[in-house]
Amino acid sequence: AREVIGTNNIFSSESADCLPDGTYADVEAADDITVLNVDLTESNPILGLFVRMTARKNEGGLRVFYPKYTALKRVASEFYTGKPSELVSLMENFVKAIEGENNACSEVANRVKSAKNPVVIFNPYSKFDATLAKRIKTALPNVKLIPCKLKNNSQGIVDMGCAQGVLPGLKPVETQSLE
């Protein structure tokens, strides 16, 4: 980090294990958006704005899983709320339906599966949510995963190589054996 910005005093909790698969342009081009357990309008207002604009353009293509209603309620085709334990079960069933299980979420999952440009936005600070997003990506390779980073320019910190395991430009650090 010192070579890039002139100091070793970088304090970041960002990691390189939840890197974005998509961009704001992918959100704009999406024909289906799923938001897993994050309030975009509060956490990342710019991403929230892109989601709202896209949802207004594509009626019926936004579903949100969150414990309480957020500003996305006005533009969401489906908004799932409940106690955290209920929401965890519902999100798990949704992902299982995407993976092919026949359950109460199958109809909604089929809409995601039939989308040409689906996007899933998730909370990268929750291992459970990140795991669900990765399972969706495994089942639907065309889905774009977008972690909702909560801090300004938090992705930039990772891009600059200030995260464990990556060099600037997201190049992996090659380790040598100590034999």
Short mmCIF file of N, CA and C in Angstrom, two decimals:
data_model
loop_
_atom_site.label_atom_id
_atom_site.label_comp_id
_atom_site.label_asym_id
_atom_site.label_seq_id
_atom_site.Cartn_x
_atom_site.Cartn_y
_atom_site.Cartn_z
N ALA A 1 0.82 -1.19 0.00
CA ALA A 1 0.00 0.00 0.00
C ALA A 1 0.87 1.26 0.00
N ARG A 2 2.04 1.20 0.64
CA ARG A 2 2.86 2.39 0.75
C ARG A 2 3.26 2.92 -0.63
N GLU A 3 3.60 2.02 -1.54
CA GLU A 3 4.02 2.45 -2.87
C GLU A 3 2.91 3.18 -3.60
N VAL A 4 1.68 2.80 -3.36
CA VAL A 4 0.54 3.38 -4.08
C VAL A 4 0.14 4.72 -3.48
N ILE A 5 -0.03 4.78 -2.17
CA ILE A 5 -0.54 6.01 -1.56
C ILE A 5 0.40 6.63 -0.54
N GLY A 6 1.57 6.04 -0.37
CA GLY A 6 2.59 6.66 0.47
C GLY A 6 2.47 6.41 1.96
N THR A 7 1.71 5.42 2.38
CA THR A 7 1.58 5.13 3.81
C THR A 7 1.22 3.68 4.02
N ASN A 8 1.58 3.15 5.16
CA ASN A 8 1.14 1.81 5.54
C ASN A 8 -0.10 1.88 6.43
N ASN A 9 -0.57 3.06 6.72
CA ASN A 9 -1.69 3.25 7.63
C ASN A 9 -3.02 3.11 6.91
N ILE A 10 -3.32 1.91 6.49
CA ILE A 10 -4.58 1.60 5.83
C ILE A 10 -5.37 0.71 6.78
N PHE A 11 -6.53 1.14 7.14
CA PHE A 11 -7.38 0.35 8.01
C PHE A 11 -8.68 0.10 7.27
N SER A 12 -8.87 -1.10 6.80
CA SER A 12 -10.06 -1.44 6.04
C SER A 12 -10.52 -2.83 6.41
N SER A 13 -11.81 -2.99 6.53
CA SER A 13 -12.38 -4.31 6.78
C SER A 13 -12.84 -4.94 5.47
N GLU A 14 -12.52 -4.30 4.35
CA GLU A 14 -12.94 -4.82 3.06
C GLU A 14 -12.16 -6.08 2.73
N SER A 15 -12.79 -6.96 2.01
CA SER A 15 -12.12 -8.19 1.61
C SER A 15 -12.28 -8.38 0.11
N ALA A 16 -11.50 -9.26 -0.44
CA ALA A 16 -11.57 -9.53 -1.86
C ALA A 16 -12.43 -10.75 -2.16
N ASP A 17 -13.09 -11.31 -1.14
CA ASP A 17 -13.88 -12.52 -1.39
C ASP A 17 -15.29 -12.24 -1.89
N CYS A 18 -15.72 -10.99 -1.90
CA CYS A 18 -17.04 -10.63 -2.44
C CYS A 18 -16.86 -9.51 -3.46
N LEU A 19 -16.15 -9.82 -4.52
CA LEU A 19 -15.92 -8.82 -5.55
C LEU A 19 -17.13 -8.73 -6.47
N PRO A 20 -17.40 -7.54 -6.99
CA PRO A 20 -18.56 -7.39 -7.88
C PRO A 20 -18.36 -8.14 -9.18
N ASP A 21 -19.45 -8.70 -9.63
CA ASP A 21 -19.49 -9.42 -10.88
C ASP A 21 -20.08 -8.50 -11.94
N GLY A 22 -20.81 -7.49 -11.47
CA GLY A 22 -21.50 -6.58 -12.37
C GLY A 22 -21.25 -5.13 -12.00
N THR A 23 -21.77 -4.24 -12.82
CA THR A 23 -21.57 -2.81 -12.66
C THR A 23 -22.93 -2.10 -12.60
N TYR A 24 -22.87 -0.78 -12.43
CA TYR A 24 -24.12 0.00 -12.49
C TYR A 24 -24.78 -0.16 -13.86
N ALA A 25 -23.98 -0.27 -14.92
CA ALA A 25 -24.54 -0.48 -16.26
C ALA A 25 -25.31 -1.80 -16.33
N ASP A 26 -24.82 -2.83 -15.63
CA ASP A 26 -25.53 -4.10 -15.59
C ASP A 26 -26.86 -3.96 -14.84
N VAL A 27 -26.88 -3.14 -13.80
CA VAL A 27 -28.13 -2.89 -13.08
C VAL A 27 -29.12 -2.19 -14.01
N GLU A 28 -28.65 -1.20 -14.76
CA GLU A 28 -29.53 -0.49 -15.70
C GLU A 28 -30.07 -1.41 -16.78
N ALA A 29 -29.27 -2.38 -17.22
CA ALA A 29 -29.67 -3.29 -18.29
C ALA A 29 -30.45 -4.50 -17.77
N ALA A 30 -30.57 -4.64 -16.47
CA ALA A 30 -31.21 -5.81 -15.88
C ALA A 30 -32.70 -5.87 -16.22
N ASP A 31 -33.16 -7.08 -16.48
CA ASP A 31 -34.61 -7.28 -16.64
C ASP A 31 -35.20 -7.94 -15.40
N ASP A 32 -34.36 -8.24 -14.42
CA ASP A 32 -34.82 -8.80 -13.16
C ASP A 32 -33.77 -8.51 -12.09
N ILE A 33 -34.21 -7.98 -10.94
CA ILE A 33 -33.29 -7.67 -9.84
C ILE A 33 -33.82 -8.28 -8.55
N THR A 34 -32.92 -8.95 -7.84
CA THR A 34 -33.23 -9.49 -6.52
C THR A 34 -32.29 -8.84 -5.51
N VAL A 35 -32.84 -8.32 -4.43
CA VAL A 35 -32.04 -7.70 -3.37
C VAL A 35 -32.16 -8.58 -2.14
N LEU A 36 -31.01 -9.08 -1.67
CA LEU A 36 -30.99 -9.97 -0.51
C LEU A 36 -30.51 -9.23 0.73
N ASN A 37 -31.42 -8.92 1.62
CA ASN A 37 -31.12 -8.52 2.98
C ASN A 37 -30.23 -7.29 3.14
N VAL A 38 -30.49 -6.27 2.34
CA VAL A 38 -29.75 -5.01 2.49
C VAL A 38 -30.67 -3.86 2.08
N ASP A 39 -30.61 -2.76 2.83
CA ASP A 39 -31.38 -1.56 2.50
C ASP A 39 -30.52 -0.68 1.60
N LEU A 40 -30.69 -0.84 0.31
CA LEU A 40 -29.86 -0.11 -0.66
C LEU A 40 -29.98 1.40 -0.53
N THR A 41 -31.16 1.87 -0.27
CA THR A 41 -31.37 3.32 -0.25
C THR A 41 -30.62 3.99 0.89
N GLU A 42 -30.33 3.25 1.96
CA GLU A 42 -29.56 3.79 3.08
C GLU A 42 -28.08 3.42 2.98
N SER A 43 -27.80 2.18 2.60
CA SER A 43 -26.43 1.67 2.60
C SER A 43 -25.60 2.18 1.44
N ASN A 44 -26.20 2.24 0.27
CA ASN A 44 -25.48 2.65 -0.93
C ASN A 44 -26.48 3.40 -1.82
N PRO A 45 -26.69 4.68 -1.54
CA PRO A 45 -27.74 5.44 -2.24
C PRO A 45 -27.59 5.48 -3.76
N ILE A 46 -26.37 5.47 -4.27
CA ILE A 46 -26.19 5.49 -5.73
C ILE A 46 -26.70 4.19 -6.34
N LEU A 47 -26.31 3.07 -5.75
CA LEU A 47 -26.81 1.78 -6.22
C LEU A 47 -28.33 1.72 -6.06
N GLY A 48 -28.84 2.24 -4.94
CA GLY A 48 -30.28 2.29 -4.73
C GLY A 48 -31.00 3.09 -5.80
N LEU A 49 -30.39 4.20 -6.23
CA LEU A 49 -30.98 5.02 -7.30
C LEU A 49 -31.04 4.23 -8.60
N PHE A 50 -29.96 3.54 -8.95
CA PHE A 50 -29.96 2.74 -10.18
C PHE A 50 -31.02 1.65 -10.13
N VAL A 51 -31.18 1.03 -8.98
CA VAL A 51 -32.20 -0.02 -8.83
C VAL A 51 -33.60 0.58 -8.98
N ARG A 52 -33.85 1.72 -8.34
CA ARG A 52 -35.17 2.35 -8.46
C ARG A 52 -35.48 2.74 -9.90
N MET A 53 -34.50 3.33 -10.60
CA MET A 53 -34.72 3.73 -11.99
C MET A 53 -35.01 2.51 -12.87
N THR A 54 -34.26 1.44 -12.67
CA THR A 54 -34.47 0.23 -13.46
C THR A 54 -35.81 -0.41 -13.15
N ALA A 55 -36.19 -0.44 -11.87
CA ALA A 55 -37.47 -1.03 -11.48
C ALA A 55 -38.65 -0.26 -12.06
N ARG A 56 -38.53 1.05 -12.15
CA ARG A 56 -39.61 1.84 -12.76
C ARG A 56 -39.74 1.54 -14.25
N LYS A 57 -38.61 1.29 -14.88
CA LYS A 57 -38.58 1.00 -16.31
C LYS A 57 -39.10 -0.42 -16.59
N ASN A 58 -38.75 -1.38 -15.73
CA ASN A 58 -39.12 -2.79 -15.91
C ASN A 58 -40.13 -3.19 -14.85
N GLU A 59 -41.37 -2.94 -15.07
CA GLU A 59 -42.37 -3.30 -14.07
C GLU A 59 -42.35 -4.81 -13.83
N GLY A 60 -42.40 -5.20 -12.57
CA GLY A 60 -42.48 -6.60 -12.23
C GLY A 60 -41.15 -7.31 -12.10
N GLY A 61 -40.05 -6.59 -12.12
CA GLY A 61 -38.76 -7.27 -12.08
C GLY A 61 -37.91 -6.96 -10.88
N LEU A 62 -38.49 -6.57 -9.74
CA LEU A 62 -37.71 -6.29 -8.54
C LEU A 62 -38.33 -6.98 -7.34
N ARG A 63 -37.53 -7.81 -6.70
CA ARG A 63 -37.97 -8.43 -5.45
C ARG A 63 -36.94 -8.12 -4.39
N VAL A 64 -37.42 -7.85 -3.19
CA VAL A 64 -36.56 -7.45 -2.08
C VAL A 64 -36.86 -8.34 -0.88
N PHE A 65 -35.80 -8.85 -0.25
CA PHE A 65 -35.90 -9.59 1.01
C PHE A 65 -35.22 -8.72 2.06
N TYR A 66 -36.01 -8.22 3.01
CA TYR A 66 -35.45 -7.36 4.06
C TYR A 66 -36.41 -7.39 5.26
N PRO A 67 -35.91 -7.29 6.50
CA PRO A 67 -36.78 -7.41 7.67
C PRO A 67 -37.91 -6.38 7.75
N LYS A 68 -37.70 -5.19 7.18
CA LYS A 68 -38.75 -4.16 7.23
C LYS A 68 -38.82 -3.45 5.88
N TYR A 69 -39.92 -2.76 5.67
CA TYR A 69 -40.09 -2.04 4.40
C TYR A 69 -39.08 -0.91 4.28
N THR A 70 -38.59 -0.72 3.07
CA THR A 70 -37.65 0.37 2.76
C THR A 70 -38.25 1.20 1.64
N ALA A 71 -37.50 2.19 1.19
CA ALA A 71 -37.98 3.05 0.09
C ALA A 71 -38.19 2.27 -1.20
N LEU A 72 -37.59 1.09 -1.34
CA LEU A 72 -37.79 0.28 -2.54
C LEU A 72 -39.19 -0.32 -2.61
N LYS A 73 -39.93 -0.28 -1.50
CA LYS A 73 -41.29 -0.83 -1.47
C LYS A 73 -42.16 -0.23 -2.57
N ARG A 74 -41.94 1.05 -2.86
CA ARG A 74 -42.77 1.74 -3.87
C ARG A 74 -42.57 1.20 -5.28
N VAL A 75 -41.40 0.64 -5.55
CA VAL A 75 -41.12 0.18 -6.92
C VAL A 75 -40.95 -1.33 -7.03
N ALA A 76 -40.96 -2.04 -5.90
CA ALA A 76 -40.75 -3.48 -5.91
C ALA A 76 -42.02 -4.21 -6.33
N SER A 77 -41.86 -5.23 -7.13
CA SER A 77 -43.00 -6.08 -7.48
C SER A 77 -43.31 -7.04 -6.34
N GLU A 78 -42.27 -7.43 -5.59
CA GLU A 78 -42.43 -8.30 -4.43
C GLU A 78 -41.50 -7.80 -3.33
N PHE A 79 -42.03 -7.69 -2.13
CA PHE A 79 -41.22 -7.26 -0.99
C PHE A 79 -41.52 -8.22 0.15
N TYR A 80 -40.51 -8.97 0.56
CA TYR A 80 -40.66 -9.98 1.59
C TYR A 80 -40.06 -9.47 2.90
N THR A 81 -40.87 -9.42 3.94
CA THR A 81 -40.42 -8.96 5.25
C THR A 81 -40.71 -10.03 6.29
N GLY A 82 -40.21 -9.81 7.48
CA GLY A 82 -40.49 -10.74 8.57
C GLY A 82 -39.37 -10.71 9.58
N LYS A 83 -39.52 -11.53 10.59
CA LYS A 83 -38.47 -11.68 11.59
C LYS A 83 -37.23 -12.21 10.88
N PRO A 84 -36.05 -11.90 11.40
CA PRO A 84 -34.83 -12.38 10.75
C PRO A 84 -34.82 -13.89 10.48
N SER A 85 -35.29 -14.69 11.44
CA SER A 85 -35.29 -16.14 11.24
C SER A 85 -36.24 -16.54 10.10
N GLU A 86 -37.38 -15.85 10.00
CA GLU A 86 -38.32 -16.12 8.91
C GLU A 86 -37.71 -15.72 7.56
N LEU A 87 -37.03 -14.60 7.54
CA LEU A 87 -36.41 -14.12 6.31
C LEU A 87 -35.31 -15.06 5.85
N VAL A 88 -34.53 -15.58 6.78
CA VAL A 88 -33.47 -16.54 6.45
C VAL A 88 -34.09 -17.77 5.78
N SER A 89 -35.17 -18.28 6.34
CA SER A 89 -35.85 -19.45 5.77
C SER A 89 -36.40 -19.15 4.38
N LEU A 90 -36.99 -17.98 4.24
CA LEU A 90 -37.57 -17.60 2.95
C LEU A 90 -36.48 -17.45 1.88
N MET A 91 -35.38 -16.79 2.23
CA MET A 91 -34.29 -16.64 1.27
C MET A 91 -33.69 -18.00 0.91
N GLU A 92 -33.56 -18.87 1.89
CA GLU A 92 -33.03 -20.22 1.64
C GLU A 92 -33.96 -20.98 0.68
N ASN A 93 -35.27 -20.89 0.90
CA ASN A 93 -36.23 -21.55 0.00
C ASN A 93 -36.18 -20.96 -1.40
N PHE A 94 -36.02 -19.65 -1.49
CA PHE A 94 -35.91 -18.99 -2.79
C PHE A 94 -34.69 -19.52 -3.55
N VAL A 95 -33.56 -19.63 -2.89
CA VAL A 95 -32.35 -20.14 -3.54
C VAL A 95 -32.51 -21.61 -3.91
N LYS A 96 -33.12 -22.40 -3.02
CA LYS A 96 -33.36 -23.82 -3.34
C LYS A 96 -34.25 -23.95 -4.57
N ALA A 97 -35.25 -23.07 -4.70
CA ALA A 97 -36.13 -23.09 -5.87
C ALA A 97 -35.34 -22.74 -7.13
N ILE A 98 -34.43 -21.78 -7.03
CA ILE A 98 -33.58 -21.45 -8.18
C ILE A 98 -32.71 -22.65 -8.54
N GLU A 99 -32.27 -23.39 -7.53
CA GLU A 99 -31.45 -24.58 -7.76
C GLU A 99 -32.26 -25.76 -8.29
N GLY A 100 -33.58 -25.63 -8.32
CA GLY A 100 -34.41 -26.67 -8.92
C GLY A 100 -35.42 -27.34 -8.00
N GLU A 101 -35.37 -27.04 -6.70
CA GLU A 101 -36.34 -27.65 -5.77
C GLU A 101 -37.71 -27.04 -6.00
N ASN A 102 -38.74 -27.89 -5.91
CA ASN A 102 -40.11 -27.41 -6.04
C ASN A 102 -40.62 -27.04 -4.65
N ASN A 103 -40.84 -25.73 -4.43
CA ASN A 103 -41.34 -25.28 -3.13
C ASN A 103 -42.19 -24.01 -3.32
N ALA A 104 -42.54 -23.35 -2.24
CA ALA A 104 -43.42 -22.18 -2.30
C ALA A 104 -42.82 -21.01 -3.09
N CYS A 105 -41.52 -21.00 -3.27
CA CYS A 105 -40.85 -19.91 -4.00
C CYS A 105 -40.60 -20.24 -5.47
N SER A 106 -41.07 -21.38 -5.94
CA SER A 106 -40.76 -21.82 -7.30
C SER A 106 -41.25 -20.86 -8.38
N GLU A 107 -42.44 -20.32 -8.21
CA GLU A 107 -42.98 -19.39 -9.22
C GLU A 107 -42.09 -18.15 -9.36
N VAL A 108 -41.69 -17.58 -8.23
CA VAL A 108 -40.82 -16.41 -8.24
C VAL A 108 -39.44 -16.79 -8.80
N ALA A 109 -38.92 -17.92 -8.41
CA ALA A 109 -37.61 -18.38 -8.90
C ALA A 109 -37.64 -18.59 -10.41
N ASN A 110 -38.76 -19.07 -10.93
CA ASN A 110 -38.86 -19.28 -12.38
C ASN A 110 -38.78 -17.97 -13.15
N ARG A 111 -39.28 -16.89 -12.57
CA ARG A 111 -39.17 -15.58 -13.22
C ARG A 111 -37.70 -15.15 -13.30
N VAL A 112 -36.95 -15.43 -12.23
CA VAL A 112 -35.52 -15.10 -12.23
C VAL A 112 -34.80 -15.96 -13.26
N LYS A 113 -35.14 -17.25 -13.28
CA LYS A 113 -34.47 -18.18 -14.20
C LYS A 113 -34.76 -17.84 -15.66
N SER A 114 -35.92 -17.25 -15.93
CA SER A 114 -36.25 -16.93 -17.33
C SER A 114 -35.72 -15.55 -17.76
N ALA A 115 -35.17 -14.79 -16.85
CA ALA A 115 -34.64 -13.46 -17.17
C ALA A 115 -33.36 -13.60 -18.01
N LYS A 116 -33.20 -12.66 -18.94
CA LYS A 116 -31.99 -12.66 -19.77
C LYS A 116 -30.82 -12.00 -19.05
N ASN A 117 -31.10 -10.94 -18.27
CA ASN A 117 -30.06 -10.18 -17.59
C ASN A 117 -30.39 -10.01 -16.10
N PRO A 118 -30.42 -11.11 -15.35
CA PRO A 118 -30.74 -10.97 -13.92
C PRO A 118 -29.57 -10.43 -13.11
N VAL A 119 -29.90 -9.70 -12.06
CA VAL A 119 -28.91 -9.14 -11.15
C VAL A 119 -29.33 -9.51 -9.73
N VAL A 120 -28.35 -9.91 -8.91
CA VAL A 120 -28.59 -10.15 -7.49
C VAL A 120 -27.68 -9.23 -6.70
N ILE A 121 -28.28 -8.42 -5.84
CA ILE A 121 -27.54 -7.51 -4.97
C ILE A 121 -27.64 -8.06 -3.56
N PHE A 122 -26.50 -8.15 -2.89
CA PHE A 122 -26.49 -8.81 -1.58
C PHE A 122 -25.61 -8.06 -0.60
N ASN A 123 -25.73 -8.45 0.66
CA ASN A 123 -24.96 -7.86 1.74
C ASN A 123 -23.64 -8.64 1.86
N PRO A 124 -22.51 -8.07 1.43
CA PRO A 124 -21.26 -8.81 1.45
C PRO A 124 -20.67 -8.98 2.86
N TYR A 125 -21.25 -8.29 3.84
CA TYR A 125 -20.75 -8.38 5.21
C TYR A 125 -21.43 -9.51 5.98
N SER A 126 -22.36 -10.21 5.33
CA SER A 126 -23.01 -11.37 5.91
C SER A 126 -22.57 -12.60 5.13
N LYS A 127 -21.87 -13.52 5.80
CA LYS A 127 -21.42 -14.74 5.11
C LYS A 127 -22.59 -15.53 4.56
N PHE A 128 -23.71 -15.55 5.30
CA PHE A 128 -24.89 -16.27 4.84
C PHE A 128 -25.40 -15.68 3.53
N ASP A 129 -25.55 -14.35 3.48
CA ASP A 129 -26.06 -13.70 2.27
C ASP A 129 -25.10 -13.89 1.10
N ALA A 130 -23.80 -13.79 1.36
CA ALA A 130 -22.80 -13.98 0.30
C ALA A 130 -22.85 -15.41 -0.22
N THR A 131 -23.04 -16.37 0.67
CA THR A 131 -23.14 -17.77 0.26
C THR A 131 -24.38 -18.00 -0.59
N LEU A 132 -25.50 -17.40 -0.20
CA LEU A 132 -26.71 -17.53 -1.01
C LEU A 132 -26.49 -16.95 -2.41
N ALA A 133 -25.87 -15.79 -2.47
CA ALA A 133 -25.61 -15.16 -3.77
C ALA A 133 -24.73 -16.05 -4.64
N LYS A 134 -23.72 -16.65 -4.05
CA LYS A 134 -22.82 -17.53 -4.82
C LYS A 134 -23.56 -18.79 -5.28
N ARG A 135 -24.47 -19.29 -4.47
CA ARG A 135 -25.28 -20.44 -4.89
C ARG A 135 -26.18 -20.07 -6.07
N ILE A 136 -26.73 -18.86 -6.05
CA ILE A 136 -27.55 -18.41 -7.18
C ILE A 136 -26.68 -18.34 -8.44
N LYS A 137 -25.48 -17.80 -8.31
CA LYS A 137 -24.56 -17.70 -9.45
C LYS A 137 -24.20 -19.08 -10.00
N THR A 138 -24.03 -20.05 -9.14
CA THR A 138 -23.72 -21.41 -9.58
C THR A 138 -24.89 -21.99 -10.37
N ALA A 139 -26.11 -21.75 -9.89
CA ALA A 139 -27.30 -22.28 -10.57
C ALA A 139 -27.63 -21.50 -11.84
N LEU A 140 -27.33 -20.20 -11.84
CA LEU A 140 -27.64 -19.33 -12.99
C LEU A 140 -26.38 -18.57 -13.40
N PRO A 141 -25.56 -19.13 -14.24
CA PRO A 141 -24.30 -18.48 -14.61
C PRO A 141 -24.46 -17.09 -15.24
N ASN A 142 -25.62 -16.79 -15.81
CA ASN A 142 -25.80 -15.48 -16.44
C ASN A 142 -26.15 -14.37 -15.45
N VAL A 143 -26.37 -14.71 -14.17
CA VAL A 143 -26.71 -13.68 -13.18
C VAL A 143 -25.46 -12.86 -12.84
N LYS A 144 -25.66 -11.57 -12.64
CA LYS A 144 -24.58 -10.68 -12.21
C LYS A 144 -24.74 -10.46 -10.71
N LEU A 145 -23.68 -10.74 -9.96
CA LEU A 145 -23.69 -10.53 -8.51
C LEU A 145 -23.08 -9.18 -8.19
N ILE A 146 -23.78 -8.40 -7.37
CA ILE A 146 -23.28 -7.08 -6.98
C ILE A 146 -23.36 -6.96 -5.46
N PRO A 147 -22.21 -6.96 -4.80
CA PRO A 147 -22.23 -6.76 -3.35
C PRO A 147 -22.51 -5.29 -3.04
N CYS A 148 -23.37 -5.04 -2.08
CA CYS A 148 -23.70 -3.67 -1.69
C CYS A 148 -22.68 -3.23 -0.64
N LYS A 149 -21.60 -2.66 -1.11
CA LYS A 149 -20.56 -2.18 -0.20
C LYS A 149 -21.09 -0.94 0.52
N LEU A 150 -20.86 -0.88 1.82
CA LEU A 150 -21.48 0.15 2.65
C LEU A 150 -20.67 1.43 2.77
N LYS A 151 -19.41 1.41 2.38
CA LYS A 151 -18.59 2.59 2.58
C LYS A 151 -18.22 3.22 1.26
N ASN A 152 -18.07 4.54 1.28
CA ASN A 152 -17.65 5.23 0.06
C ASN A 152 -16.33 4.67 -0.42
N ASN A 153 -16.26 4.36 -1.68
CA ASN A 153 -15.05 3.89 -2.34
C ASN A 153 -14.44 2.65 -1.70
N SER A 154 -15.26 1.83 -1.06
CA SER A 154 -14.71 0.62 -0.46
C SER A 154 -14.20 -0.34 -1.52
N GLN A 155 -14.81 -0.33 -2.69
CA GLN A 155 -14.30 -1.18 -3.77
C GLN A 155 -12.95 -0.64 -4.24
N GLY A 156 -12.76 0.68 -4.22
CA GLY A 156 -11.50 1.28 -4.62
C GLY A 156 -10.35 0.81 -3.75
N ILE A 157 -10.62 0.63 -2.46
CA ILE A 157 -9.59 0.15 -1.53
C ILE A 157 -9.12 -1.24 -1.97
N VAL A 158 -10.07 -2.09 -2.36
CA VAL A 158 -9.72 -3.43 -2.81
C VAL A 158 -8.99 -3.34 -4.15
N ASP A 159 -9.49 -2.49 -5.07
CA ASP A 159 -8.86 -2.34 -6.38
C ASP A 159 -7.40 -1.88 -6.26
N MET A 160 -7.10 -1.08 -5.24
CA MET A 160 -5.74 -0.57 -5.06
C MET A 160 -4.80 -1.61 -4.44
N GLY A 161 -5.32 -2.75 -4.07
CA GLY A 161 -4.47 -3.78 -3.51
C GLY A 161 -4.32 -3.69 -2.01
N CYS A 162 -5.25 -3.02 -1.36
CA CYS A 162 -5.16 -2.86 0.09
C CYS A 162 -5.98 -3.92 0.82
N ALA A 163 -6.22 -5.04 0.19
CA ALA A 163 -6.91 -6.15 0.83
C ALA A 163 -6.01 -7.37 0.79
N GLN A 164 -6.18 -8.22 1.77
CA GLN A 164 -5.34 -9.40 1.86
C GLN A 164 -5.55 -10.30 0.65
N GLY A 165 -4.45 -10.70 0.04
CA GLY A 165 -4.52 -11.66 -1.05
C GLY A 165 -4.58 -11.07 -2.45
N VAL A 166 -4.63 -9.73 -2.58
CA VAL A 166 -4.67 -9.14 -3.91
C VAL A 166 -3.68 -7.99 -4.03
N LEU A 167 -3.18 -7.84 -5.24
CA LEU A 167 -2.32 -6.72 -5.59
C LEU A 167 -3.17 -5.68 -6.31
N PRO A 168 -2.64 -4.48 -6.58
CA PRO A 168 -3.42 -3.52 -7.35
C PRO A 168 -3.92 -4.13 -8.66
N GLY A 169 -5.14 -3.76 -9.02
CA GLY A 169 -5.75 -4.31 -10.21
C GLY A 169 -6.37 -5.68 -9.99
N LEU A 170 -6.56 -6.06 -8.73
CA LEU A 170 -7.16 -7.34 -8.33
C LEU A 170 -6.37 -8.55 -8.80
N LYS A 171 -5.08 -8.37 -8.98
CA LYS A 171 -4.22 -9.50 -9.35
C LYS A 171 -3.92 -10.29 -8.07
N PRO A 172 -4.09 -11.61 -8.13
CA PRO A 172 -3.84 -12.41 -6.92
C PRO A 172 -2.37 -12.42 -6.55
N VAL A 173 -2.12 -12.46 -5.26
CA VAL A 173 -0.76 -12.57 -4.75
C VAL A 173 -0.33 -14.02 -4.93
N GLU A 174 0.79 -14.21 -5.58
CA GLU A 174 1.31 -15.58 -5.75
C GLU A 174 2.21 -15.89 -4.58
N THR A 175 1.92 -16.97 -3.91
CA THR A 175 2.73 -17.36 -2.76
C THR A 175 3.72 -18.44 -3.17
N GLN A 176 4.86 -18.41 -2.56
CA GLN A 176 5.89 -19.41 -2.83
C GLN A 176 5.98 -20.36 -1.65
N SER A 177 6.26 -21.58 -1.95
CA SER A 177 6.41 -22.58 -0.92
C SER A 177 7.71 -22.33 -0.14
N LEU A 178 7.70 -22.57 1.15
CA LEU A 178 8.86 -22.37 1.99
C LEU A 178 9.62 -23.67 2.21
N GLU A 179 9.68 -24.52 1.23
CA GLU A 179 10.36 -25.81 1.37
C GLU A 179 11.83 -25.68 1.15
#
